[in-house]
Amino acid sequence: MPHDVKDLDLAADGKKRIEWADNFMLVLKRIRKRFEKEKPLDGVTVGCCMHVTTETANLMRTLMAGGASVNLCASNPLSTQDDVAAALAAEYGGNAFAIRGEDNETYYDHIKSVAAAKPNLTMDDGCDLIAYIHSEAPELFETLWGSMEETTTGIIRLRAMERDNALKVPVIAVNDAKTKHFFDNRYGTGQSTVDGIIRATNVLMAGRNVVACGYGWCGRGFAMRASGMGARVIVTEVDAVKALEAAMDGYQVMPIAEAAKVGEVFCTLTGNKHVIRTEHFEAMRDGAIVANSGHFNIELDLEGLGKIAKEVKPGSRELITEYTLASGKRIFVLAEGRLVNLAAAEGHPASVMDMSFAVQALTAEYVVKNKGKLDVKVNNVPDEIDEFVSRIKLETMSIDIDTLTDEQARYLSSWQEGT
Ligand code: ADE
């Protein structure tokens, strides 16, 4: 199979880890079993630009079980698990183009390799593949039926394309499905971000001032988990409603200019640019730890930090860069400001990716069934997919719930009964 991976000899290790993750992806497994029989993706070419993890490999296996050929490149230069890329190529028959630590040129060469397969469907984690097709390979629209997007960041970009009338293909906002963002963004990012910060630094969270920049679903997950470990959490926001929610959830809320003075660990989770800037770095305490868990490495102004630093050197541990300012204060930046949960840890645990990737697999089937009929806009995932995924997930967790009595159903659809 065409591939560009670090070392095919890593495939056996990758396969073991992929199978381990599969133990926790029971909704996806059930879909895979059905796909094996029904082959709803027979002959379909899928192009994916996603984090190359054990969980993603299980999504690729599911698409292949449905009859698709898959072509996968990384959606971030630091998130690839090389053993997984090797296993996909050597053990599962996928076309994998991803090497952890690849430079920008290789990153885009890998996107080109995926585009060269002429995908009928694309799946993005951050919108880079579909943005590449729009700007560099518009001839691919002829054979492209639809595109799915996994992240808040990607949806923001796609909505901007829609507003500018630049969008040329139907997109499905997988991120916005309830069974995706309520769980993956909150519990997945919450746990994996704390995990990444701890693996990189081994810092104690208890009693520490931890600043969460952004209180969307990812930010609230991180705040909740850091707080659960005993951190004193401060939230910064630009949205008044979200700031109010953070305040009523019990966190201190203040501008980043104030938080910079008291924070000890900082993490951005906003989807926006330059959330922590030079004036904030200058105000920080000596030894501040700074990370980003948003999709792109632009949330921290690291170029600005480099300019005000008198020395920049590798920190004492892997994935830490130590910046020394003119004042002598040191700032420790994790994973070059790239998403810390995937660069320093393994991303979200499999049981939450189970839901996100079940939505992806079912949405792929939906796009194939509806090819040529979907509007060229950012479409929602059909409600039935959310309902199916939540119902089966509960079933796999052995959780039963109640059903409405006839009387209750009647009451909810009537207006006559009042005081
Ligand atoms: N995004 C966040 N965590 C992930 C994971 N484990 N696999 C793929 N994409 C992810």
Short mmCIF file of C-alpha atoms and ligand atoms in Angstrom, two decimals:
data_model
loop_
_atom_site.label_atom_id
_atom_site.label_comp_id
_atom_site.label_asym_id
_atom_site.label_seq_id
_atom_site.Cartn_x
_atom_site.Cartn_y
_atom_site.Cartn_z
CA MET A 1 0.00 0.00 0.00
CA PRO A 2 1.28 3.56 -0.62
CA HIS A 3 2.59 4.91 2.65
CA ASP A 4 5.13 7.17 4.31
CA VAL A 5 5.65 6.18 7.91
CA LYS A 6 8.61 6.26 10.28
CA ASP A 7 9.31 2.53 10.56
CA LEU A 8 7.19 -0.43 9.47
CA ASP A 9 8.89 -2.56 12.13
CA LEU A 10 6.80 -0.68 14.71
CA ALA A 11 3.63 -2.24 13.25
CA ALA A 12 3.35 -5.15 15.70
CA ASP A 13 3.42 -2.79 18.71
CA GLY A 14 0.92 -0.51 17.02
CA LYS A 15 -1.45 -3.39 16.34
CA LYS A 16 -1.42 -4.42 20.02
CA ARG A 17 -2.22 -0.89 21.14
CA ILE A 18 -4.94 -0.48 18.49
CA GLU A 19 -6.56 -3.69 19.72
CA TRP A 20 -6.34 -2.47 23.31
CA ALA A 21 -8.18 0.74 22.40
CA ASP A 22 -10.75 -1.32 20.49
CA ASN A 23 -11.77 -2.94 23.80
CA PHE A 24 -13.20 0.44 24.80
CA MET A 25 -14.84 1.33 21.48
CA LEU A 26 -17.89 -0.88 21.61
CA VAL A 27 -20.27 1.37 19.68
CA LEU A 28 -17.79 1.62 16.84
CA LYS A 29 -17.21 -2.14 17.00
CA ARG A 30 -20.91 -2.76 16.58
CA ILE A 31 -20.99 -0.47 13.54
CA ARG A 32 -17.92 -2.25 12.17
CA LYS A 33 -19.68 -5.64 12.43
CA ARG A 34 -22.67 -4.29 10.47
CA PHE A 35 -20.40 -2.59 7.91
CA GLU A 36 -18.59 -5.93 7.37
CA LYS A 37 -21.89 -7.53 6.35
CA GLU A 38 -23.57 -4.66 4.50
CA LYS A 39 -20.56 -2.95 2.87
CA PRO A 40 -22.21 0.50 2.74
CA LEU A 41 -18.94 2.12 1.65
CA ASP A 42 -18.11 -0.34 -1.09
CA GLY A 43 -15.75 1.23 -3.61
CA VAL A 44 -15.66 4.58 -1.77
CA THR A 45 -12.32 6.37 -1.40
CA VAL A 46 -11.96 8.22 1.88
CA GLY A 47 -9.30 10.87 2.55
CA CYS A 48 -8.62 11.70 6.19
CA CYS A 49 -6.49 14.34 7.86
CA MET A 50 -6.74 13.36 11.51
CA HIS A 51 -4.61 12.66 14.56
CA VAL A 52 -2.97 9.31 13.90
CA THR A 53 -3.82 7.52 17.14
CA THR A 54 -5.00 4.06 18.14
CA GLU A 55 -8.58 5.36 18.20
CA THR A 56 -8.33 6.81 14.70
CA ALA A 57 -6.94 3.48 13.51
CA ASN A 58 -10.12 1.80 14.75
CA LEU A 59 -12.19 4.30 12.80
CA MET A 60 -10.11 3.53 9.68
CA ARG A 61 -10.66 -0.21 10.26
CA THR A 62 -14.40 0.43 10.43
CA LEU A 63 -14.44 2.39 7.18
CA MET A 64 -12.39 -0.34 5.50
CA ALA A 65 -14.76 -3.00 6.87
CA GLY A 66 -17.52 -1.07 5.09
CA GLY A 67 -15.66 -1.46 1.81
CA ALA A 68 -13.83 1.89 1.68
CA SER A 69 -10.20 2.42 0.82
CA VAL A 70 -8.68 4.85 3.32
CA ASN A 71 -5.90 7.37 3.00
CA LEU A 72 -4.78 9.00 6.23
CA CYS A 73 -2.40 11.84 6.99
CA ALA A 74 -1.77 13.66 10.27
CA SER A 75 -3.73 16.73 11.30
CA ASN A 76 -0.88 17.92 13.49
CA PRO A 77 2.87 17.34 13.11
CA LEU A 78 3.25 16.25 16.75
CA SER A 79 0.20 14.05 17.27
CA THR A 80 1.18 11.01 15.18
CA GLN A 81 1.79 7.74 16.99
CA ASP A 82 4.39 6.17 14.68
CA ASP A 83 3.56 2.59 15.66
CA VAL A 84 -0.08 3.21 14.73
CA ALA A 85 0.83 4.66 11.33
CA ALA A 86 3.05 1.60 10.72
CA ALA A 87 0.30 -0.82 11.76
CA LEU A 88 -2.25 0.86 9.52
CA ALA A 89 0.04 0.47 6.54
CA ALA A 90 1.45 -2.99 7.30
CA GLU A 91 -1.35 -4.78 9.14
CA TYR A 92 -4.66 -3.26 8.12
CA GLY A 93 -4.29 -2.24 4.48
CA GLY A 94 -4.68 1.51 4.97
CA ASN A 95 -2.63 4.13 3.17
CA ALA A 96 -0.90 6.06 5.95
CA PHE A 97 1.21 9.17 5.44
CA ALA A 98 2.34 10.48 8.83
CA ILE A 99 5.54 10.77 10.81
CA ARG A 100 5.69 12.29 14.28
CA GLY A 101 7.72 15.50 14.22
CA GLU A 102 7.39 15.99 10.44
CA ASP A 103 8.24 19.48 9.22
CA ASN A 104 5.73 21.76 7.53
CA GLU A 105 6.77 20.71 4.04
CA THR A 106 6.35 17.01 4.80
CA TYR A 107 3.05 17.75 6.56
CA TYR A 108 1.71 19.29 3.33
CA ASP A 109 3.32 16.58 1.14
CA HIS A 110 1.31 14.08 3.17
CA ILE A 111 -1.89 16.07 2.66
CA LYS A 112 -1.09 16.04 -1.08
CA SER A 113 -0.64 12.25 -1.01
CA VAL A 114 -4.12 11.88 0.52
CA ALA A 115 -5.63 14.29 -2.01
CA ALA A 116 -3.91 12.37 -4.84
CA ALA A 117 -6.14 9.38 -4.07
CA LYS A 118 -9.12 11.47 -5.31
CA PRO A 119 -11.34 11.01 -2.26
CA ASN A 120 -15.12 10.76 -2.49
CA LEU A 121 -15.35 11.66 1.20
CA THR A 122 -12.98 13.61 3.39
CA MET A 123 -12.65 13.73 7.16
CA ASP A 124 -10.77 16.59 8.74
CA ASP A 125 -9.59 17.43 12.19
CA GLY A 126 -8.95 21.16 11.82
CA CYS A 127 -9.97 21.68 8.16
CA ASP A 128 -6.48 21.49 6.59
CA LEU A 129 -7.32 18.85 3.96
CA ILE A 130 -10.51 20.49 2.75
CA ALA A 131 -8.85 23.94 2.80
CA TYR A 132 -6.00 22.46 0.71
CA ILE A 133 -8.48 21.02 -1.81
CA HIS A 134 -10.28 24.37 -2.06
CA SER A 135 -7.10 26.34 -2.64
CA GLU A 136 -4.80 23.91 -4.49
CA ALA A 137 -6.82 21.07 -6.01
CA PRO A 138 -10.33 22.27 -6.97
CA GLU A 139 -10.49 19.63 -9.72
CA LEU A 140 -11.17 17.12 -6.93
CA PHE A 141 -14.67 18.56 -6.37
CA GLU A 142 -15.84 16.51 -9.35
CA THR A 143 -15.48 13.29 -7.40
CA LEU A 144 -15.92 14.62 -3.85
CA TRP A 145 -19.41 14.05 -2.40
CA GLY A 146 -18.97 15.50 1.06
CA SER A 147 -16.64 16.34 3.88
CA MET A 148 -16.80 15.83 7.62
CA GLU A 149 -15.19 18.03 10.27
CA GLU A 150 -14.26 16.85 13.76
CA THR A 151 -13.26 20.05 15.60
CA THR A 152 -14.62 23.38 16.79
CA THR A 153 -11.62 25.08 15.15
CA GLY A 154 -12.42 23.46 11.80
CA ILE A 155 -16.08 24.43 12.02
CA ILE A 156 -15.10 28.06 12.66
CA ARG A 157 -12.98 27.98 9.45
CA LEU A 158 -15.73 26.26 7.44
CA ARG A 159 -18.38 28.72 8.56
CA ALA A 160 -16.07 31.55 7.45
CA MET A 161 -15.76 29.82 4.03
CA GLU A 162 -19.55 29.48 3.90
CA ARG A 163 -19.97 33.20 4.73
CA ASP A 164 -17.49 34.16 2.00
CA ASN A 165 -19.28 31.91 -0.54
CA ALA A 166 -16.00 30.03 -0.85
CA LEU A 167 -17.35 26.64 0.22
CA LYS A 168 -17.68 24.25 -2.72
CA VAL A 169 -18.68 20.97 -1.11
CA PRO A 170 -21.33 19.82 1.39
CA VAL A 171 -19.82 19.68 4.86
CA ILE A 172 -21.19 17.84 7.87
CA ALA A 173 -20.33 19.35 11.25
CA VAL A 174 -19.52 16.18 13.14
CA ASN A 175 -18.12 18.32 15.96
CA ASP A 176 -21.54 19.81 16.59
CA ALA A 177 -23.29 16.46 17.12
CA LYS A 178 -24.41 16.21 20.75
CA THR A 179 -22.76 12.85 21.22
CA LYS A 180 -19.51 14.41 20.01
CA HIS A 181 -18.90 17.78 21.65
CA PHE A 182 -20.69 17.23 24.97
CA PHE A 183 -18.40 14.26 25.63
CA ASP A 184 -15.23 14.40 23.52
CA ASN A 185 -14.64 18.14 23.95
CA ARG A 186 -15.56 18.17 27.64
CA TYR A 187 -14.52 14.86 29.21
CA GLY A 188 -11.98 13.89 26.53
CA THR A 189 -10.13 17.21 26.42
CA GLY A 190 -10.57 17.66 30.17
CA GLN A 191 -8.79 14.43 31.06
CA SER A 192 -6.23 14.34 28.25
CA THR A 193 -5.11 17.94 28.76
CA VAL A 194 -4.44 17.40 32.45
CA ASP A 195 -2.75 14.13 31.43
CA GLY A 196 -0.50 15.92 28.90
CA ILE A 197 0.53 18.66 31.33
CA ILE A 198 1.33 16.11 34.01
CA ARG A 199 3.23 13.74 31.71
CA ALA A 200 5.33 16.65 30.41
CA THR A 201 6.10 18.18 33.82
CA ASN A 202 5.01 15.83 36.65
CA VAL A 203 3.67 18.96 38.35
CA LEU A 204 1.31 18.62 41.34
CA MET A 205 -2.08 20.12 40.55
CA ALA A 206 -3.29 20.32 44.15
CA GLY A 207 -3.09 23.83 45.55
CA ARG A 208 -1.76 25.28 42.28
CA ASN A 209 -3.21 28.30 40.47
CA VAL A 210 -4.27 26.90 37.12
CA VAL A 211 -5.53 29.27 34.44
CA ALA A 212 -7.96 27.95 31.82
CA CYS A 213 -8.15 30.39 28.91
CA GLY A 214 -11.55 29.76 27.32
CA TYR A 215 -14.70 28.26 28.79
CA GLY A 216 -16.17 26.45 25.80
CA TRP A 217 -16.71 22.71 26.12
CA CYS A 218 -12.96 22.02 26.12
CA GLY A 219 -12.19 24.76 28.63
CA ARG A 220 -14.90 23.66 31.01
CA GLY A 221 -13.67 20.07 30.81
CA PHE A 222 -10.14 21.14 31.66
CA ALA A 223 -11.29 23.46 34.47
CA MET A 224 -13.45 20.68 35.94
CA ARG A 225 -10.68 18.06 35.91
CA ALA A 226 -7.94 20.43 37.17
CA SER A 227 -10.27 21.51 39.94
CA GLY A 228 -11.02 17.87 40.74
CA MET A 229 -7.31 17.39 41.39
CA GLY A 230 -7.28 20.26 43.86
CA ALA A 231 -6.10 23.13 41.64
CA ARG A 232 -7.40 26.66 42.24
CA VAL A 233 -8.83 27.31 38.81
CA ILE A 234 -9.03 30.74 37.21
CA VAL A 235 -10.99 31.16 33.98
CA THR A 236 -10.45 33.86 31.34
CA GLU A 237 -13.12 34.53 28.72
CA VAL A 238 -14.26 37.05 26.11
CA ASP A 239 -17.86 35.79 26.03
CA ALA A 240 -20.02 37.25 28.81
CA VAL A 241 -22.39 34.26 29.05
CA LYS A 242 -19.54 31.77 29.28
CA ALA A 243 -17.76 33.96 31.83
CA LEU A 244 -20.93 34.02 33.93
CA GLU A 245 -21.24 30.25 33.72
CA ALA A 246 -17.63 29.88 34.86
CA ALA A 247 -18.26 32.24 37.78
CA MET A 248 -21.38 30.32 38.83
CA ASP A 249 -19.55 27.03 38.42
CA GLY A 250 -17.36 28.37 41.22
CA TYR A 251 -14.23 29.53 39.39
CA GLN A 252 -12.50 32.89 39.66
CA VAL A 253 -12.96 34.83 36.43
CA MET A 254 -10.64 37.65 35.42
CA PRO A 255 -8.87 39.08 32.36
CA ILE A 256 -5.72 37.28 31.21
CA ALA A 257 -3.71 40.41 32.14
CA GLU A 258 -4.68 39.79 35.80
CA ALA A 259 -4.51 36.00 35.63
CA ALA A 260 -0.98 36.23 34.19
CA LYS A 261 0.26 37.69 37.50
CA VAL A 262 -1.03 34.88 39.70
CA GLY A 263 -1.20 31.79 37.50
CA GLU A 264 1.28 28.96 37.85
CA VAL A 265 0.00 26.70 35.07
CA PHE A 266 -1.72 28.16 31.99
CA CYS A 267 -3.59 26.37 29.26
CA THR A 268 -5.33 27.91 26.25
CA LEU A 269 -8.41 26.15 24.85
CA THR A 270 -10.09 28.81 22.73
CA GLY A 271 -9.68 28.13 18.99
CA ASN A 272 -8.44 31.72 18.71
CA LYS A 273 -5.14 33.41 18.06
CA HIS A 274 -2.60 34.99 20.45
CA VAL A 275 -4.65 34.53 23.57
CA ILE A 276 -1.48 34.79 25.68
CA ARG A 277 0.74 37.59 24.38
CA THR A 278 4.09 39.12 25.27
CA GLU A 279 2.70 41.51 27.89
CA HIS A 280 1.13 38.51 29.65
CA PHE A 281 4.34 36.45 29.51
CA GLU A 282 6.19 39.44 30.97
CA ALA A 283 3.74 39.60 33.90
CA MET A 284 4.06 35.90 34.76
CA ARG A 285 5.81 34.49 37.81
CA ASP A 286 9.16 32.79 37.50
CA GLY A 287 8.64 29.14 36.56
CA ALA A 288 5.20 29.55 34.98
CA ILE A 289 4.18 26.53 32.91
CA VAL A 290 2.35 27.41 29.70
CA ALA A 291 0.53 25.01 27.37
CA ASN A 292 -2.08 25.02 24.63
CA SER A 293 -4.80 22.47 24.04
CA GLY A 294 -6.54 24.25 21.16
CA HIS A 295 -6.18 22.71 17.72
CA PHE A 296 -3.54 25.06 16.26
CA ASN A 297 -0.28 26.32 17.76
CA ILE A 298 -1.28 29.96 17.46
CA GLU A 299 -3.03 30.47 20.78
CA LEU A 300 0.28 31.38 22.44
CA ASP A 301 2.32 34.16 20.83
CA LEU A 302 5.54 32.17 20.91
CA GLU A 303 7.20 34.32 18.27
CA GLY A 304 6.64 37.33 20.53
CA LEU A 305 7.90 35.36 23.52
CA GLY A 306 11.03 34.41 21.55
CA LYS A 307 11.66 38.10 20.85
CA ILE A 308 11.45 39.21 24.49
CA ALA A 309 13.46 36.25 25.77
CA LYS A 310 17.20 36.66 26.32
CA GLU A 311 17.65 32.90 26.13
CA VAL A 312 15.63 30.02 24.68
CA LYS A 313 16.79 26.47 25.31
CA PRO A 314 15.42 22.94 25.65
CA GLY A 315 14.07 22.43 29.16
CA SER A 316 15.31 19.72 31.50
CA ARG A 317 12.56 17.36 30.34
CA GLU A 318 11.46 16.33 26.87
CA LEU A 319 8.75 18.56 25.33
CA ILE A 320 9.61 21.56 27.51
CA THR A 321 11.21 24.73 26.11
CA GLU A 322 12.67 27.13 28.65
CA TYR A 323 12.45 30.84 27.87
CA THR A 324 14.42 33.23 30.10
CA LEU A 325 13.22 36.84 30.03
CA ALA A 326 15.37 39.94 30.50
CA SER A 327 14.15 40.07 34.12
CA GLY A 328 15.63 36.59 34.70
CA LYS A 329 12.18 35.00 35.04
CA ARG A 330 11.78 31.62 33.33
CA ILE A 331 8.73 30.46 31.39
CA PHE A 332 8.33 26.79 30.53
CA VAL A 333 6.37 26.18 27.32
CA LEU A 334 5.09 22.67 26.69
CA ALA A 335 5.17 20.86 23.32
CA GLU A 336 6.06 23.99 21.31
CA GLY A 337 2.57 25.31 22.02
CA ARG A 338 1.03 22.45 20.04
CA LEU A 339 -1.97 20.68 21.45
CA VAL A 340 -0.58 19.31 24.69
CA ASN A 341 -3.09 16.48 25.09
CA LEU A 342 -1.90 14.76 21.92
CA ALA A 343 1.70 15.94 21.80
CA ALA A 344 2.54 15.07 25.41
CA ALA A 345 -0.12 12.43 26.09
CA GLU A 346 -2.18 10.12 23.89
CA GLY A 347 -5.21 12.30 23.21
CA HIS A 348 -8.66 11.48 24.47
CA PRO A 349 -9.22 8.02 25.87
CA ALA A 350 -10.77 5.42 23.59
CA SER A 351 -14.15 5.22 25.30
CA VAL A 352 -14.92 8.85 24.49
CA MET A 353 -13.49 8.66 20.96
CA ASP A 354 -15.82 5.68 20.55
CA MET A 355 -18.74 8.11 20.36
CA SER A 356 -17.04 10.69 18.14
CA PHE A 357 -15.89 8.05 15.69
CA ALA A 358 -19.21 6.21 15.73
CA VAL A 359 -20.69 9.54 14.60
CA GLN A 360 -18.00 9.83 11.90
CA ALA A 361 -18.62 6.31 10.58
CA LEU A 362 -22.40 6.71 10.47
CA THR A 363 -22.09 10.15 8.91
CA ALA A 364 -19.83 8.71 6.20
CA GLU A 365 -22.56 6.17 5.44
CA TYR A 366 -25.16 8.98 5.42
CA VAL A 367 -23.13 11.08 2.95
CA VAL A 368 -22.70 8.09 0.62
CA LYS A 369 -26.44 7.33 0.76
CA ASN A 370 -27.23 10.99 0.03
CA LYS A 371 -24.51 11.78 -2.50
CA GLY A 372 -25.55 14.59 -4.81
CA LYS A 373 -28.46 15.52 -2.53
CA LEU A 374 -26.74 17.42 0.26
CA ASP A 375 -26.62 21.20 0.27
CA VAL A 376 -23.27 22.92 -0.24
CA LYS A 377 -23.14 24.39 3.27
CA VAL A 378 -22.20 23.37 6.80
CA ASN A 379 -24.88 20.75 7.54
CA ASN A 380 -25.79 19.22 10.88
CA VAL A 381 -25.41 15.54 11.67
CA PRO A 382 -28.89 13.96 11.45
CA ASP A 383 -30.56 13.61 14.87
CA GLU A 384 -31.03 9.86 14.36
CA ILE A 385 -27.26 9.39 14.44
CA ASP A 386 -27.01 11.16 17.82
CA GLU A 387 -29.92 9.11 19.12
CA PHE A 388 -28.40 5.83 17.94
CA VAL A 389 -24.95 6.60 19.36
CA SER A 390 -26.28 7.69 22.76
CA ARG A 391 -28.60 4.68 23.03
CA ILE A 392 -25.95 2.13 22.11
CA LYS A 393 -23.31 3.81 24.29
CA LEU A 394 -25.66 3.53 27.29
CA GLU A 395 -26.29 -0.11 26.39
CA THR A 396 -22.55 -0.85 26.30
CA MET A 397 -22.29 0.78 29.75
CA SER A 398 -25.16 -1.42 31.03
CA ILE A 399 -27.21 1.67 31.89
CA ASP A 400 -31.00 1.51 31.54
CA ILE A 401 -33.20 4.59 31.44
CA ASP A 402 -36.93 5.22 31.76
CA THR A 403 -39.44 5.66 28.97
CA LEU A 404 -42.38 8.08 28.99
CA THR A 405 -45.72 6.65 30.07
CA ASP A 406 -48.59 7.24 27.61
CA GLU A 407 -49.96 9.83 30.04
CA GLN A 408 -46.62 11.67 30.13
CA ALA A 409 -46.26 11.60 26.34
CA ARG A 410 -49.77 13.05 25.99
CA TYR A 411 -49.04 15.73 28.62
CA LEU A 412 -45.85 16.84 26.83
CA SER A 413 -47.62 17.26 23.53
CA SER A 414 -50.61 19.15 24.94
CA TRP A 415 -51.11 22.70 26.22
CA GLN A 416 -54.50 22.55 27.97
CA GLU A 417 -53.32 21.33 31.39
CA GLY A 418 -51.97 24.22 33.49
CA THR A 419 -52.32 25.53 37.04
N1 ADE B 1 -8.52 14.05 19.25
C1 ADE B 1 -8.37 14.08 20.57
N2 ADE B 1 -8.02 12.88 21.05
C2 ADE B 1 -7.93 12.04 19.99
C3 ADE B 1 -7.64 10.67 19.86
N3 ADE B 1 -7.34 9.92 20.90
N4 ADE B 1 -7.66 10.16 18.62
C4 ADE B 1 -7.96 10.94 17.58
N5 ADE B 1 -8.27 12.22 17.64
C5 ADE B 1 -8.26 12.79 18.85
#
